[in-house]
Amino acid sequence: QVQLVESGGGVVQPGRSLRLSCAASGFTFSSYGMHWVRQGPGKGLEWVASVWFDGSYKYYGDSVKGRFTISRDNSKNTLYLRMNSLRVDDTAVYYCAKERARGGDLPEYWGQGTLVTVAS
Amino acid sequence: QSVLTQPPSASGTPGQRVTISCSGSSSNIGTNYVYWYQQLPGTAPKLLIYRDNQRPSGVPNRFSGSKSGTSASLAISGLRSEDESDYYCVAWDDSLSVVLFGGGTKVTVL
């Protein structure tokens, strides 16, 4: 079955960087687009970024554009989110998610999330 | 960036029907599919409805989705205590080239 396991979260100071990873299994990773979605404490879900199956297209939410970079390594079945210039309001649980159908679809399966806390 | 508008809360008694609305615009709901997710407290979201009105396998037929113009709705019939959860509508926006989430609706079973 589809498994998505996020890692790399932790406590980081404002202005610093962090890289999240999402290890995928149970499906042909190289055939599906992937998403990162986050949820701040007590807040709703917020889309962060998406990447096509082959990495050719990437999309970002306004709040992270220019600071975060989504990427993937299809040889390692792994999705990444590089987060630079972190701010306090980036504090959230970060979920990776697999698109439902090939070709720019919305999320179907979600990981359990990894917590990022930005604080001095 | 939440331009999909949902009511913050909805409620009903067991067995009742509850409907959650999601209002958007021509560049999102008006031209693209709407998805609905359920998020139980402390857990990851779960896909409930895709492509406006399709249920993934395993989702009870008590849950149904519909769309008209630039608005969509999620209906829960035969409300159960385990339906107490947060619900989110989602759509792609062609003008902004972003995925939009609604602000979420907390359903309470009275």
Tab-separated table of C-alpha atoms in Angstrom, chain A:
chain	number	residue	atom	x	y	z
A	1	GLN	CA	0.000	0.000	0.000
A	2	VAL	CA	1.044	3.614	-0.423
A	3	GLN	CA	3.357	4.850	2.309
A	4	LEU	CA	4.700	8.354	2.727
A	5	VAL	CA	7.080	9.033	5.584
A	6	GLU	CA	8.229	12.574	6.262
A	7	SER	CA	11.380	13.414	8.176
A	8	GLY	CA	13.704	16.321	8.844
A	9	GLY	CA	11.492	18.441	11.070
A	10	GLY	CA	12.708	20.015	14.264
A	11	VAL	CA	13.359	23.288	16.028
A	12	VAL	CA	15.220	25.953	14.057
A	13	GLN	CA	15.970	29.624	14.617
A	14	PRO	CA	14.411	32.325	12.434
A	15	GLY	CA	16.442	32.983	9.313
A	16	ARG	CA	17.970	29.515	9.237
A	17	SER	CA	17.365	26.683	6.784
A	18	LEU	CA	15.946	23.184	6.971
A	19	ARG	CA	15.379	20.366	4.500
A	20	LEU	CA	12.433	18.025	4.769
A	21	SER	CA	12.326	14.616	3.121
A	22	CYS	CA	9.452	12.340	2.236
A	23	ALA	CA	10.228	8.681	1.546
A	24	ALA	CA	7.649	7.077	-0.728
A	25	SER	CA	6.811	3.422	-1.251
A	26	GLY	CA	3.980	1.231	-2.481
A	27	PHE	CA	3.571	2.961	-5.847
A	28	THR	CA	5.630	3.995	-8.859
A	29	PHE	CA	6.976	7.239	-7.443
A	30	SER	CA	8.392	8.467	-10.754
A	31	SER	CA	4.914	8.443	-12.303
A	32	TYR	CA	3.110	10.777	-9.903
A	33	GLY	CA	3.222	14.415	-8.967
A	34	MET	CA	3.693	15.265	-5.322
A	35	HIS	CA	2.626	18.013	-2.946
A	36	TRP	CA	3.691	19.604	0.313
A	37	VAL	CA	0.897	20.944	2.518
A	38	ARG	CA	1.306	22.458	5.972
A	39	GLN	CA	-0.842	23.176	8.997
A	40	GLY	CA	0.104	25.765	11.568
A	41	PRO	CA	-0.877	25.227	15.211
A	42	GLY	CA	-4.642	25.538	15.504
A	43	LYS	CA	-4.933	26.587	11.866
A	44	GLY	CA	-6.295	25.166	8.643
A	45	LEU	CA	-4.463	23.374	5.874
A	46	GLU	CA	-2.273	25.484	3.590
A	47	TRP	CA	-0.837	24.291	0.299
A	48	VAL	CA	2.920	24.886	0.074
A	49	ALA	CA	4.224	23.491	-3.203
A	50	SER	CA	3.761	20.883	-5.919
A	51	VAL	CA	6.035	19.165	-8.389
A	52	TRP	CA	5.251	17.170	-11.505
A	53	PHE	CA	6.169	13.495	-11.783
A	54	ASP	CA	9.396	14.272	-13.634
A	55	GLY	CA	10.271	17.471	-11.775
A	56	SER	CA	9.727	19.581	-14.885
A	57	TYR	CA	7.107	21.852	-13.364
A	58	LYS	CA	7.014	23.287	-9.869
A	59	TYR	CA	4.425	25.509	-8.222
A	60	TYR	CA	4.558	27.436	-4.964
A	61	GLY	CA	2.232	29.231	-2.605
A	62	ASP	CA	2.741	32.976	-2.280
A	63	SER	CA	3.845	32.747	1.344
A	64	VAL	CA	6.841	30.527	0.503
A	65	LYS	CA	7.736	31.567	-3.044
A	66	GLY	CA	11.385	32.525	-3.286
A	67	ARG	CA	12.243	30.903	0.059
A	68	PHE	CA	11.223	27.243	-0.354
A	69	THR	CA	12.251	24.813	-3.086
A	70	ILE	CA	10.485	21.561	-3.858
A	71	SER	CA	12.467	18.813	-5.551
A	72	ARG	CA	12.489	15.075	-6.022
A	73	ASP	CA	14.901	12.236	-6.631
A	74	ASN	CA	13.047	9.550	-8.535
A	75	SER	CA	15.978	7.161	-8.202
A	76	LYS	CA	15.569	7.323	-4.421
A	77	ASN	CA	11.760	7.556	-4.333
A	78	THR	CA	12.110	10.676	-2.248
A	79	LEU	CA	10.509	14.124	-2.233
A	80	TYR	CA	12.243	17.114	-0.665
A	81	LEU	CA	11.393	20.570	0.577
A	82	ARG	CA	14.278	22.939	1.100
A	83	MET	CA	13.206	25.781	3.382
A	84	ASN	CA	15.383	28.887	3.577
A	85	SER	CA	14.975	32.144	5.506
A	86	LEU	CA	12.559	30.494	7.885
A	87	ARG	CA	10.130	32.687	9.778
A	88	VAL	CA	8.167	32.137	12.947
A	89	ASP	CA	4.971	31.818	10.924
A	90	ASP	CA	6.441	28.851	9.022
A	91	THR	CA	5.918	26.834	12.203
A	92	ALA	CA	3.642	23.973	11.195
A	93	VAL	CA	3.216	20.283	10.603
A	94	TYR	CA	4.369	19.625	7.055
A	95	TYR	CA	2.659	16.857	5.115
A	96	CYS	CA	3.748	15.328	1.850
A	97	ALA	CA	1.023	13.950	-0.368
A	98	LYS	CA	0.754	11.950	-3.581
A	99	GLU	CA	-1.508	13.138	-6.352
A	100	ARG	CA	-4.539	11.012	-7.047
A	101	ALA	CA	-4.098	10.504	-10.766
A	102	ARG	CA	-1.151	11.172	-13.022
A	103	GLY	CA	-1.011	14.595	-14.553
A	104	GLY	CA	-1.399	17.503	-12.163
A	105	ASP	CA	-4.044	16.097	-9.856
A	106	LEU	CA	-4.796	16.983	-6.253
A	107	PRO	CA	-3.629	14.946	-3.237
A	108	GLU	CA	-4.922	11.481	-2.467
A	109	TYR	CA	-2.590	9.831	0.027
A	110	TRP	CA	-0.924	11.784	2.810
A	111	GLY	CA	1.960	11.102	5.143
A	112	GLN	CA	1.676	11.577	8.894
A	113	GLY	CA	3.578	14.837	8.838
A	114	THR	CA	6.712	16.261	10.395
A	115	LEU	CA	6.699	19.204	12.793
A	116	VAL	CA	8.800	22.261	12.074
A	117	THR	CA	9.113	24.815	14.856
A	118	VAL	CA	10.757	28.138	14.099
A	119	ALA	CA	11.688	29.915	17.290
A	120	SER	CA	14.559	31.777	18.822
